[in-house]
Amino acid sequence: MSWMLHHINVPALKVQETKAFLRDMIGLREGQWTYPDRPGELHHDEDSIAYFGTENRGLHVVRQVTSFASDNGFMHNPTVGGHFAISVPDLAAVRSRLDAAGVLYSDAGVYAMAGVHQIYVYDSSFNVIEVNQTVAPLPEATLEAQDSAAEIHIRQAAIPAQDIDASVTFFHELIGGDAPSVNADGAIFRSGDHAIRLTRVTSGYANGGSADPAAREPYFTLAVSDLEAIKARLDGAAIPNSGLINEPVDGKDSVFTHAPGMRLMAIVQG
């Protein structure tokens, strides 16, 4: 089954500072969020949401709202801890498999993004995962109004997994991804140039301090056209970063860094 990484929902303590970092240091351009006719209780304002991308894909930088689930009648709170979102061609089939397995999910319907039906579910390590399907593409007039230069390229979402076998079963059999490649470090699901990486949880001490950040925390990877320029801006602003290292999935030059009040991210030459 084909799938794609639709967006990364990134929790941020200070949304405006994180927005400025992604704009000024990483070089991203803000996008235009498109709401449905009847949005849910999203708590969106300039201090709670920043968006980079087009067609609601890309990066959703959000303030965590503890009441978000109850405000919308969900079992899952997609703002606390963040999540990544997978787009699939047949959401009903995913829901049927979850139902058959007795896995509870929050069916949000079309409530936050125009024409996108969303559900939220816990994976086997209790990470919130969004699965969605585009049920009504945006009108041409809306697409024409969006700045194509705001498009960004997500390459990977990486999450630590408490039980690799259980996580592989979840993403392969319930969500419907093709069989992953599995090694001593974890598992990698691929679809085109997108990847979901599941990593075995380690302390980071047994081997003298693992250089692989995914052993300890989630991260996402963006592909950019000029990695050296971004690294120069980070260094010039004295923002801590990994320096140029090999990206763990494809072995390309990459830089790991944290945005202000935000989780780890990787920037890869793409």
Coordinates of N, CA, C and O in Angstrom, one line a residue, residues 198-270:
L198 N 11.8 3.3 13.1 CA 11.6 2.9 14.5 C 12.9 2.4 15.1 O 13.6 1.6 14.5
T199 N 13.3 3.0 16.2 CA 14.6 2.7 16.8 C 14.4 2.1 18.2 O 13.6 2.4 18.9
R200 N 15.3 1.1 18.4 CA 15.3 0.5 19.7 C 15.7 1.5 20.8 O 16.6 2.3 20.6
V201 N 15.0 1.5 21.9 CA 15.3 2.4 23.0 C 16.6 2.0 23.7 O 16.7 0.8 24.1
T202 N 17.5 2.9 23.8 CA 18.7 2.6 24.5 C 19.0 3.8 25.5 O 18.4 4.9 25.4
S203 N 19.9 3.5 26.5 CA 20.2 4.6 27.5 C 21.1 5.6 26.9 O 21.2 6.7 27.4
G204 N 21.9 5.2 25.9 CA 22.9 6.1 25.4 C 24.2 6.1 26.2 O 25.1 6.8 25.9
Y205 N 24.3 5.2 27.2 CA 25.5 5.1 28.1 C 26.3 3.8 27.8 O 27.5 3.8 27.9
A206 N 25.6 2.7 27.5 CA 26.3 1.4 27.4 C 27.4 1.5 26.4 O 28.4 0.8 26.5
N207 N 27.2 2.2 25.3 CA 28.3 2.3 24.3 C 29.1 3.6 24.3 O 29.6 4.0 23.4
G208 N 29.1 4.2 25.5 CA 29.9 5.4 25.7 C 29.1 6.7 25.2 O 29.7 7.7 25.1
G209 N 27.8 6.5 25.0 CA 27.0 7.7 24.6 C 26.8 7.6 23.1 O 27.6 8.1 22.3
S210 N 25.7 7.0 22.7 CA 25.4 6.8 21.3 C 25.3 8.2 20.6 O 24.7 9.1 21.1
A211 N 25.9 8.3 19.4 CA 25.8 9.5 18.6 C 24.5 9.6 17.8 O 24.2 10.6 17.2
D212 N 23.7 8.5 17.9 CA 22.5 8.4 17.1 C 21.3 9.0 18.0 O 20.9 8.4 19.0
P213 N 20.8 10.2 17.7 CA 19.9 10.8 18.6 C 18.6 10.0 18.7 O 17.9 10.1 19.7
A214 N 18.2 9.3 17.7 CA 16.9 8.6 17.7 C 16.9 7.5 18.8 O 15.8 6.9 19.0
A215 N 18.0 7.1 19.3 CA 18.0 6.2 20.4 C 17.4 6.7 21.7 O 17.0 6.0 22.6
R216 N 17.2 8.1 21.7 CA 16.6 8.7 22.9 C 15.4 9.5 22.7 O 14.7 9.8 23.6
E217 N 15.2 10.1 21.5 CA 14.1 11.0 21.3 C 13.6 11.0 19.9 O 14.4 10.6 19.0
P218 N 12.3 11.4 19.6 CA 11.9 11.4 18.2 C 12.6 12.6 17.5 O 13.0 13.5 18.1
Y219 N 12.6 12.5 16.2 CA 13.0 13.6 15.4 C 12.4 13.5 14.0 O 11.8 12.4 13.6
F220 N 12.5 14.5 13.2 CA 12.1 14.5 11.8 C 13.2 15.0 11.0 O 14.1 15.8 11.5
T221 N 13.2 14.7 9.7 CA 14.2 15.1 8.8 C 13.6 15.9 7.6 O 12.7 15.5 7.0
L222 N 14.2 17.1 7.3 CA 13.9 17.9 6.2 C 15.0 17.9 5.2 O 16.2 17.9 5.6
A223 N 14.7 17.8 3.9 CA 15.7 17.9 2.8 C 15.7 19.3 2.4 O 14.7 20.0 2.2
V224 N 17.0 19.8 2.2 CA 17.2 21.2 1.7 C 18.2 21.2 0.6 O 18.9 20.2 0.4
S225 N 18.2 22.3 -0.1 CA 19.1 22.4 -1.3 C 20.5 22.9 -0.9 O 21.5 22.7 -1.7
D226 N 20.7 23.6 0.3 CA 22.0 24.2 0.6 C 22.2 23.9 2.1 O 22.0 24.8 2.9
L227 N 22.7 22.7 2.5 CA 22.9 22.4 3.9 C 24.0 23.3 4.5 O 24.0 23.7 5.6
E228 N 25.1 23.5 3.7 CA 26.2 24.3 4.2 C 25.8 25.7 4.6 O 26.3 26.2 5.6
A229 N 24.9 26.3 3.9 CA 24.4 27.6 4.2 C 23.6 27.6 5.6 O 23.8 28.5 6.4
I230 N 22.8 26.6 5.8 CA 22.1 26.5 7.0 C 23.0 26.3 8.2 O 22.9 26.9 9.2
K231 N 24.0 25.4 8.0 CA 25.0 25.2 9.1 C 25.7 26.5 9.4 O 26.0 26.8 10.6
A232 N 26.1 27.3 8.4 CA 26.8 28.5 8.6 C 25.9 29.5 9.4 O 26.4 30.2 10.3
R233 N 24.6 29.5 9.1 CA 23.7 30.4 9.9 C 23.6 29.9 11.4 O 23.6 30.7 12.3
L234 N 23.5 28.6 11.6 CA 23.4 28.0 12.9 C 24.7 28.4 13.7 O 24.7 28.8 14.8
D235 N 25.9 28.2 13.1 CA 27.1 28.5 13.7 C 27.3 30.0 14.0 O 27.7 30.4 15.1
G236 N 26.9 30.8 13.0 CA 27.0 32.2 13.2 C 26.1 32.7 14.4 O 26.4 33.7 15.0
A237 N 25.0 32.0 14.6 CA 24.1 32.4 15.7 C 24.4 31.7 17.0 O 23.7 31.8 18.0
A238 N 25.5 30.9 17.0 CA 25.9 30.1 18.2 C 24.8 29.1 18.6 O 24.6 28.9 19.8
I239 N 24.1 28.6 17.7 CA 23.1 27.6 18.0 C 23.7 26.2 18.0 O 24.3 25.8 16.9
P240 N 23.7 25.4 19.1 CA 24.3 24.1 19.1 C 23.8 23.2 18.0 O 22.6 23.2 17.7
N241 N 24.7 22.5 17.4 CA 24.3 21.5 16.3 C 25.3 20.4 16.3 O 26.4 20.5 16.8
S242 N 25.0 19.4 15.5 CA 25.9 18.2 15.5 C 27.1 18.4 14.6 O 28.0 17.5 14.6
G243 N 27.1 19.4 13.8 CA 28.1 19.4 12.7 C 27.6 18.5 11.6 O 26.6 17.8 11.7
L244 N 28.4 18.4 10.5 CA 28.0 17.5 9.4 C 28.3 16.0 9.8 O 29.4 15.7 10.2
I245 N 27.2 15.2 9.8 CA 27.3 13.8 10.1 C 26.5 13.0 9.1 O 25.7 13.6 8.4
N246 N 26.7 11.7 9.1 CA 25.9 10.9 8.2 C 24.5 10.7 8.8 O 24.3 10.3 9.9
E247 N 23.5 11.0 8.0 CA 22.1 10.7 8.4 C 21.9 9.2 8.5 O 22.3 8.5 7.6
P248 N 21.3 8.7 9.6 CA 21.3 7.3 9.8 C 20.6 6.4 8.8 O 20.9 5.2 8.6
V249 N 19.6 6.9 8.1 CA 18.8 6.1 7.2 C 19.5 6.0 5.8 O 19.6 4.9 5.3
D250 N 19.8 7.1 5.2 CA 20.4 7.0 3.8 C 21.8 7.4 3.8 O 22.4 7.4 2.7
G251 N 22.5 7.8 4.9 CA 23.9 8.0 4.9 C 24.3 9.3 4.2 O 25.5 9.5 3.8
K252 N 23.4 10.3 4.1 CA 23.7 11.6 3.5 C 24.2 12.5 4.5 O 24.0 12.4 5.7
D253 N 24.9 13.6 4.1 CA 25.3 14.6 5.0 C 24.1 15.3 5.6 O 23.1 15.6 5.0
S254 N 24.2 15.5 7.0 CA 23.0 16.1 7.7 C 23.6 16.8 8.9 O 24.7 16.6 9.3
V255 N 22.7 17.6 9.4 CA 23.0 18.4 10.7 C 21.8 18.2 11.6 O 20.6 18.4 11.2
F256 N 22.0 17.8 12.8 CA 21.0 17.7 13.8 C 21.0 19.0 14.7 O 22.1 19.4 15.1
T257 N 19.9 19.5 15.1 CA 19.8 20.6 16.0 C 18.4 20.6 16.6 O 17.5 19.9 16.2
H258 N 18.3 21.4 17.7 CA 17.0 21.7 18.3 C 16.6 23.1 18.1 O 17.4 24.0 18.2
A259 N 15.4 23.3 17.6 CA 14.8 24.7 17.6 C 14.5 25.1 19.0 O 14.4 24.2 19.9
P260 N 14.2 26.4 19.3 CA 13.9 26.8 20.6 C 12.6 26.1 21.2 O 11.6 26.2 20.5
G261 N 12.8 25.4 22.3 CA 11.6 24.8 22.9 C 11.0 23.7 22.1 O 9.8 23.4 22.2
M262 N 11.7 23.1 21.2 CA 11.2 22.2 20.2 C 12.0 20.9 20.2 O 13.1 20.9 20.6
R263 N 11.4 19.9 19.6 CA 12.1 18.6 19.6 C 13.2 18.6 18.6 O 13.4 19.6 17.8
L264 N 14.0 17.6 18.6 CA 15.2 17.4 17.7 C 14.7 17.4 16.2 O 13.7 16.9 15.9
M265 N 15.5 18.0 15.3 CA 15.3 17.9 13.9 C 16.6 17.7 13.2 O 17.7 18.0 13.7
A266 N 16.5 17.1 12.0 CA 17.7 16.9 11.2 C 17.4 17.6 9.9 O 16.3 17.6 9.3
I267 N 18.5 18.2 9.3 CA 18.4 18.8 8.0 C 19.4 18.1 7.1 O 20.6 17.9 7.5
V268 N 18.9 17.6 6.0 CA 19.8 16.7 5.1 C 19.9 17.4 3.8 O 19.0 18.0 3.3
Q269 N 21.1 17.2 3.2 CA 21.2 17.6 1.8 C 20.4 16.8 0.9 O 20.5 15.6 0.8
G270 N 19.5 17.4 0.2 CA 18.6 16.6 -0.7 C 18.4 17.2 -2.1 O 19.0 18.2 -2.4

